[in-house]
């Protein structure tokens, strides 16, 4: 019954129940978006890193990795080509900190390993003990367009019941040609496709 | 004999877990199965609550099983593969699976209540 591996990387939304919010008669759920990355090495003999959980942070000016991942059991050191000597300050939605930069790290999403890209990471002790890194919107928009699959549905008590997913489509993929019919529905596919929409019975035209 | 006993124990463990899930939803949200006239809606909501109720304060590796596509996609079952206090332990477990089995598995931390 499993849907198997999706072809594109994605963020999934999760809800956390918060008693403090409930006590204040607020909407008692908070949401966060999660994905998983693997760091890759240019050395073909080295396996990818373990799957690393990341949360989307639209405030983080770059993506951030906990320092304990570099020096602790995850052993990410070999995947970071260079590490800056200077510490630079940063700000996220959850607070401030500082850390060193590891530029141009080769990365893929665990559930879509075919899509590799370069990502700059800030290595910071401020994220230690959290267990997850922060993925910046900068690194999404540089490499991917964002689409939504599904929608948010609360149940009749306004509790979260169904969530959409953010699906990331790489820019400049070989099949990245868009077509539109007169409805208008839009689809993406290889160049030169002949398709007809079953709703309007018109051919899709490349746009 | 041992295998049969293990299967029975596993069946009992799952049954207790499902009962714990129902009780946990009742305690958290003060409602249960009877609050939903549509059993499919209740079952989907119940699966959404599985991690929140059963694994607070833990890292969990799980795989979702869906039916349908797009807006009508419905969560049928949230299969928990491994839980642990550290993200590293769960990540290491995920890495031990064949690559094909790693697809579609998510790891997340369930906030403590």
Short mmCIF file of C-alpha atoms in Angstrom, two decimals:
data_model
loop_
_atom_site.label_atom_id
_atom_site.label_comp_id
_atom_site.label_asym_id
_atom_site.label_seq_id
_atom_site.Cartn_x
_atom_site.Cartn_y
_atom_site.Cartn_z
CA UNK A 1 0.00 0.00 0.00
CA UNK A 2 3.05 2.27 0.42
CA UNK A 3 3.35 4.93 -2.25
CA UNK A 4 7.07 4.15 -2.65
CA UNK A 5 9.79 6.72 -3.19
CA UNK A 6 8.61 10.04 -4.66
CA UNK A 7 10.55 11.34 -7.69
CA UNK A 8 10.99 14.86 -6.29
CA UNK A 9 12.25 16.02 -2.91
CA UNK A 10 9.66 17.36 -0.54
CA UNK A 11 8.96 18.96 2.78
CA UNK A 12 6.23 17.49 4.94
CA UNK A 13 4.27 19.37 7.53
CA UNK A 14 3.85 18.18 11.10
CA UNK A 15 1.69 19.39 13.92
CA UNK A 16 2.72 19.60 17.58
CA UNK A 17 0.08 19.97 20.25
CA UNK A 18 0.90 22.78 22.68
CA UNK A 19 -0.77 22.79 26.09
CA UNK A 20 0.31 26.36 26.83
CA UNK A 21 -1.51 27.57 23.72
CA UNK A 22 -4.52 25.46 24.63
CA UNK A 23 -4.55 26.95 28.14
CA UNK A 24 -4.59 30.44 26.64
CA UNK A 25 -7.56 29.45 24.47
CA UNK A 26 -5.45 29.83 21.33
CA UNK A 27 -5.38 27.44 18.40
CA UNK A 28 -3.42 24.72 20.18
CA UNK A 29 -1.24 23.40 17.37
CA UNK A 30 2.07 24.58 15.98
CA UNK A 31 3.43 23.40 12.63
CA UNK A 32 6.85 22.76 11.20
CA UNK A 33 8.12 21.47 7.83
CA UNK A 34 10.65 18.63 7.68
CA UNK A 35 12.91 17.07 5.08
CA UNK A 36 16.06 14.93 5.05
CA UNK A 37 19.39 15.53 3.39
CA UNK A 38 22.50 13.49 2.82
CA UNK A 39 25.92 15.03 2.40
CA UNK A 40 27.86 13.58 -0.51
CA UNK A 41 31.54 13.27 -1.19
CA UNK A 42 33.35 13.84 -4.47
CA UNK A 43 35.29 10.70 -3.53
CA UNK A 44 33.22 7.97 -5.16
CA UNK A 45 34.41 5.41 -2.62
CA UNK A 46 32.86 7.28 0.27
CA UNK A 47 29.23 6.49 1.00
CA UNK A 48 26.78 9.36 1.55
CA UNK A 49 26.35 10.59 5.11
CA UNK A 50 23.53 9.33 7.28
CA UNK A 51 20.14 10.83 6.56
CA UNK A 52 20.03 14.18 8.38
CA UNK A 53 16.73 15.75 9.49
CA UNK A 54 16.27 19.42 8.57
CA UNK A 55 13.47 21.83 9.33
CA UNK A 56 12.52 24.66 7.02
CA UNK A 57 13.42 28.05 8.50
CA UNK A 58 12.43 31.05 6.41
CA UNK A 59 14.33 33.38 8.79
CA UNK A 60 17.71 31.56 8.53
CA UNK A 61 19.96 33.50 6.16
CA UNK A 62 21.83 30.30 5.27
CA UNK A 63 21.25 26.64 6.06
CA UNK A 64 22.69 25.61 9.41
CA UNK A 65 24.15 22.37 10.75
CA UNK A 66 24.67 21.63 14.46
CA UNK A 67 28.39 21.59 15.27
CA UNK A 68 27.96 18.26 17.08
CA UNK A 69 27.12 16.66 13.73
CA UNK A 70 30.58 17.57 12.42
CA UNK A 71 32.60 16.38 15.39
CA UNK A 72 30.18 13.83 16.88
CA UNK A 73 28.85 10.44 15.69
CA UNK A 74 27.57 11.73 12.34
CA UNK A 75 31.20 12.46 11.38
CA UNK A 76 30.37 15.03 8.72
CA UNK A 77 33.87 16.52 8.67
CA UNK A 78 35.04 14.68 5.51
CA UNK A 79 32.03 16.01 3.56
CA UNK A 80 32.88 19.66 4.26
CA UNK A 81 35.66 20.67 1.91
CA UNK A 82 36.63 23.82 3.76
CA UNK A 83 35.63 25.51 6.98
CA UNK A 84 36.07 29.26 7.47
CA UNK A 85 38.42 30.43 10.19
CA UNK A 86 36.18 33.32 11.17
CA UNK A 87 32.90 32.98 13.02
CA UNK A 88 30.03 34.92 11.56
CA UNK A 89 26.81 35.93 13.32
CA UNK A 90 23.42 34.67 12.18
CA UNK A 91 19.76 35.01 13.01
CA UNK A 92 17.00 32.42 12.73
CA UNK A 93 13.33 32.38 13.59
CA UNK A 94 14.26 30.80 16.95
CA UNK A 95 17.15 33.09 17.94
CA UNK A 96 20.70 34.34 17.26
CA UNK A 97 24.07 32.67 17.20
CA UNK A 98 27.36 32.42 15.38
CA UNK A 99 29.34 29.80 13.53
CA UNK A 100 31.81 28.98 10.77
CA UNK A 101 30.94 28.61 7.10
CA UNK A 102 31.32 25.45 5.01
CA UNK A 103 30.71 26.57 1.42
CA UNK A 104 29.68 24.47 -1.60
CA UNK A 105 28.86 21.20 0.14
CA UNK A 106 27.47 18.57 -2.25
CA UNK A 107 24.04 17.51 -1.02
CA UNK A 108 21.04 15.44 -2.03
CA UNK A 109 17.65 14.79 -0.52
CA UNK A 110 17.43 11.33 1.03
CA UNK A 111 14.15 10.50 -0.69
CA UNK A 112 15.25 11.85 -4.09
CA UNK A 113 18.99 11.15 -4.38
CA UNK A 114 19.06 11.80 -8.13
CA UNK A 115 18.86 15.58 -7.49
CA UNK A 116 22.22 16.78 -6.18
CA UNK A 117 23.11 20.42 -5.57
CA UNK A 118 25.64 22.61 -3.79
CA UNK A 119 24.70 24.16 -0.48
CA UNK A 120 26.51 26.54 1.87
CA UNK A 121 26.22 25.55 5.50
CA UNK A 122 26.87 27.47 8.68
CA UNK A 123 28.24 25.16 11.39
CA UNK A 124 27.04 26.32 14.76
CA UNK A 125 27.03 25.03 18.34
CA UNK A 126 23.80 26.95 18.92
CA UNK A 127 21.86 24.12 17.28
CA UNK A 128 23.49 21.36 19.36
CA UNK A 129 21.05 19.05 21.18
CA UNK A 130 18.22 19.94 18.83
CA UNK A 131 18.89 16.93 16.62
CA UNK A 132 18.01 18.71 13.40
CA UNK A 133 19.51 21.29 11.08
CA UNK A 134 17.80 24.32 9.58
CA UNK A 135 17.23 24.56 5.84
CA UNK A 136 17.12 28.06 4.47
CA UNK A 137 14.60 29.31 1.90
CA UNK A 138 17.67 30.63 0.07
CA UNK A 139 18.77 27.11 -0.77
CA UNK A 140 15.33 26.12 -1.96
CA UNK A 141 14.83 29.05 -4.31
CA UNK A 142 18.34 28.85 -5.74
CA UNK A 143 17.80 25.31 -6.94
CA UNK A 144 14.10 24.50 -6.98
CA UNK A 145 10.66 25.76 -7.77
CA UNK A 146 8.10 25.08 -5.04
CA UNK A 147 4.78 23.38 -5.69
CA UNK A 148 2.13 22.12 -3.33
CA UNK A 149 0.55 18.70 -3.40
CA UNK A 150 -2.63 18.22 -1.43
CA UNK A 151 -4.17 20.80 0.87
CA UNK A 152 -4.62 21.56 4.55
CA UNK A 153 -7.82 20.17 6.03
CA UNK A 154 -8.85 20.64 9.64
CA UNK A 155 -11.46 18.31 11.05
CA UNK A 156 -14.79 19.65 12.34
CA UNK A 157 -13.08 20.55 15.65
CA UNK A 158 -10.46 22.62 13.81
CA UNK A 159 -7.70 20.11 14.65
CA UNK A 160 -5.21 19.37 11.85
CA UNK A 161 -6.38 16.40 9.89
CA UNK A 162 -4.67 16.44 6.53
CA UNK A 163 -1.60 18.30 5.30
CA UNK A 164 -0.21 19.34 1.94
CA UNK A 165 3.40 18.69 0.99
CA UNK A 166 5.86 21.15 -0.51
CA UNK A 167 7.33 19.45 -3.55
CA UNK A 168 10.59 20.80 -4.93
CA UNK A 169 11.10 20.72 -8.70
CA UNK A 170 14.66 21.40 -9.83
CA UNK A 171 15.20 24.37 -12.12
CA UNK A 172 16.66 23.59 -15.55
CA UNK A 173 15.90 19.88 -15.62
CA UNK A 174 16.10 18.27 -19.04
CA UNK A 175 12.36 17.67 -19.05
CA UNK A 176 11.53 21.14 -17.70
CA UNK A 177 9.29 22.33 -20.54
CA UNK A 178 5.83 23.54 -19.61
CA UNK A 179 2.66 23.06 -21.55
CA UNK A 180 -0.78 24.69 -21.16
CA UNK A 181 -4.26 23.90 -22.47
CA UNK A 182 -7.25 26.24 -22.75
CA UNK A 183 -8.69 25.30 -19.30
CA UNK A 184 -5.92 26.36 -18.33
CA UNK A 185 -4.15 23.32 -16.88
CA UNK A 186 -0.37 23.30 -16.88
CA UNK A 187 1.89 20.28 -17.05
CA UNK A 188 5.64 19.80 -17.28
CA UNK A 189 7.34 17.30 -19.51
CA UNK A 190 9.95 16.60 -22.13
CA UNK A 191 10.22 18.85 -25.15
CA UNK A 192 8.18 17.86 -28.18
CA UNK A 193 5.34 16.03 -26.40
CA UNK A 194 1.90 15.75 -28.04
CA UNK A 195 -0.83 15.78 -25.38
CA UNK A 196 -4.56 16.48 -25.31
CA UNK A 197 -6.54 17.61 -22.27
CA UNK A 198 -9.51 15.40 -21.49
CA UNK A 199 -11.44 18.30 -19.94
CA UNK A 200 -11.35 20.80 -22.81
CA UNK A 201 -10.37 18.35 -25.57
CA UNK A 202 -7.68 20.78 -26.74
CA UNK A 203 -4.02 20.08 -27.32
CA UNK A 204 -1.50 21.27 -24.77
CA UNK A 205 0.75 23.97 -26.22
CA UNK A 206 4.29 24.61 -25.06
CA UNK A 207 4.66 27.91 -23.13
CA UNK B 1 6.63 -23.00 18.59
CA UNK B 2 8.87 -20.05 19.39
CA UNK B 3 7.91 -18.33 16.16
CA UNK B 4 4.21 -18.76 16.83
CA UNK B 5 4.64 -17.42 20.34
CA UNK B 6 6.58 -14.43 19.02
CA UNK B 7 3.83 -13.70 16.51
CA UNK B 8 1.21 -13.86 19.23
CA UNK B 9 3.24 -11.58 21.46
CA UNK B 10 3.67 -9.13 18.60
CA UNK B 11 -0.06 -9.21 17.90
CA UNK B 12 -0.78 -8.52 21.57
CA UNK B 13 1.76 -5.70 21.66
CA UNK B 14 0.13 -4.04 18.64
CA UNK B 15 -3.32 -4.43 20.12
CA UNK B 16 -2.17 -2.75 23.35
CA UNK B 17 -0.56 0.02 21.34
CA UNK B 18 -3.81 0.69 19.45
CA UNK B 19 -5.72 0.81 22.74
CA UNK B 20 -3.10 3.20 24.11
CA UNK B 21 -3.51 5.39 21.03
CA UNK B 22 -7.29 5.58 21.48
CA UNK B 23 -6.93 6.39 25.19
CA UNK B 24 -4.23 8.97 24.43
CA UNK B 25 -6.41 10.81 21.90
CA UNK B 26 -9.27 10.81 24.41
CA UNK B 27 -7.00 12.33 27.08
CA UNK B 28 -5.41 14.88 24.75
CA UNK B 29 -8.43 16.09 22.82
CA UNK B 30 -11.32 14.91 25.03
CA UNK B 31 -12.97 12.98 22.26
CA UNK B 32 -12.75 9.65 20.50
CA UNK B 33 -14.24 7.47 17.81
CA UNK B 34 -17.86 8.37 18.61
CA UNK B 35 -17.23 12.07 17.85
CA UNK B 36 -16.84 11.29 14.14
CA UNK B 37 -19.82 10.12 12.12
CA UNK B 38 -17.56 9.08 9.24
CA UNK B 39 -15.33 6.15 10.32
CA UNK B 40 -12.84 6.87 7.52
CA UNK B 41 -12.31 10.41 8.84
CA UNK B 42 -11.78 9.05 12.35
CA UNK B 43 -9.26 6.46 11.15
CA UNK B 44 -7.27 9.04 9.18
CA UNK B 45 -7.29 11.51 12.06
CA UNK B 46 -6.23 8.71 14.40
CA UNK B 47 -3.21 7.91 12.23
CA UNK B 48 -2.25 11.62 12.18
CA UNK B 49 -2.24 11.53 15.99
CA UNK B 50 -0.19 8.34 16.29
CA UNK B 51 3.21 9.97 16.72
CA UNK B 52 1.96 12.84 18.89
CA UNK B 53 0.26 10.47 21.33
CA UNK B 54 2.59 7.44 21.39
CA UNK B 55 6.07 8.92 20.88
CA UNK B 56 6.40 12.27 22.67
CA UNK B 57 10.00 13.29 23.24
CA UNK B 58 11.34 10.67 20.82
CA UNK B 59 12.83 10.57 17.33
CA UNK B 60 10.78 8.38 15.03
CA UNK B 61 11.41 6.82 11.62
CA UNK B 62 8.16 6.06 9.86
CA UNK B 63 6.57 5.43 6.53
CA UNK B 64 3.12 6.64 5.52
CA UNK B 65 0.74 4.55 3.49
CA UNK B 66 -1.76 6.50 1.40
CA UNK B 67 -4.77 5.91 -0.77
CA UNK B 68 -5.70 8.22 -3.64
CA UNK B 69 -3.85 11.21 -5.07
CA UNK B 70 -3.75 15.00 -4.86
CA UNK B 71 -6.44 16.64 -2.73
CA UNK B 72 -8.20 13.32 -2.14
CA UNK B 73 -5.10 11.54 -0.91
CA UNK B 74 -5.95 9.86 2.37
CA UNK B 75 -3.56 8.60 5.06
CA UNK B 76 -4.35 4.93 5.69
CA UNK B 77 -1.58 3.96 8.07
CA UNK B 78 1.50 5.53 9.65
CA UNK B 79 3.95 2.65 9.99
CA UNK B 80 6.53 3.32 12.70
CA UNK B 81 9.80 1.58 11.86
CA UNK B 82 12.00 2.69 14.76
CA UNK B 83 11.97 5.15 17.60
CA UNK B 84 14.81 6.32 19.84
CA UNK B 85 15.88 9.17 22.07
CA UNK B 86 18.54 10.28 19.60
CA UNK B 87 18.26 11.26 15.96
CA UNK B 88 21.56 9.50 15.32
CA UNK B 89 20.21 6.09 16.41
CA UNK B 90 17.23 6.43 14.08
CA UNK B 91 19.35 7.73 11.19
CA UNK B 92 21.73 4.81 11.65
CA UNK B 93 18.83 2.39 11.51
CA UNK B 94 17.58 4.03 8.32
CA UNK B 95 21.04 3.70 6.75
CA UNK B 96 21.02 -0.04 7.52
CA UNK B 97 17.96 -0.55 5.30
CA UNK B 98 18.38 -1.36 1.59
CA UNK B 99 18.32 1.86 -0.46
CA UNK B 100 14.95 1.01 -1.96
CA UNK B 101 13.42 0.65 1.49
CA UNK B 102 14.84 3.99 2.61
CA UNK B 103 12.67 5.88 0.11
CA UNK B 104 9.56 7.36 1.63
CA UNK B 105 10.82 6.98 5.21
CA UNK B 106 10.72 10.16 7.26
CA UNK B 107 12.49 10.96 10.51
CA UNK B 108 11.16 13.58 12.88
CA UNK B 109 11.22 14.54 16.52
CA UNK B 110 7.90 14.41 18.34
CA UNK B 111 7.73 17.30 20.78
CA UNK B 112 7.19 16.24 24.40
CA UNK B 113 3.87 17.17 25.98
#
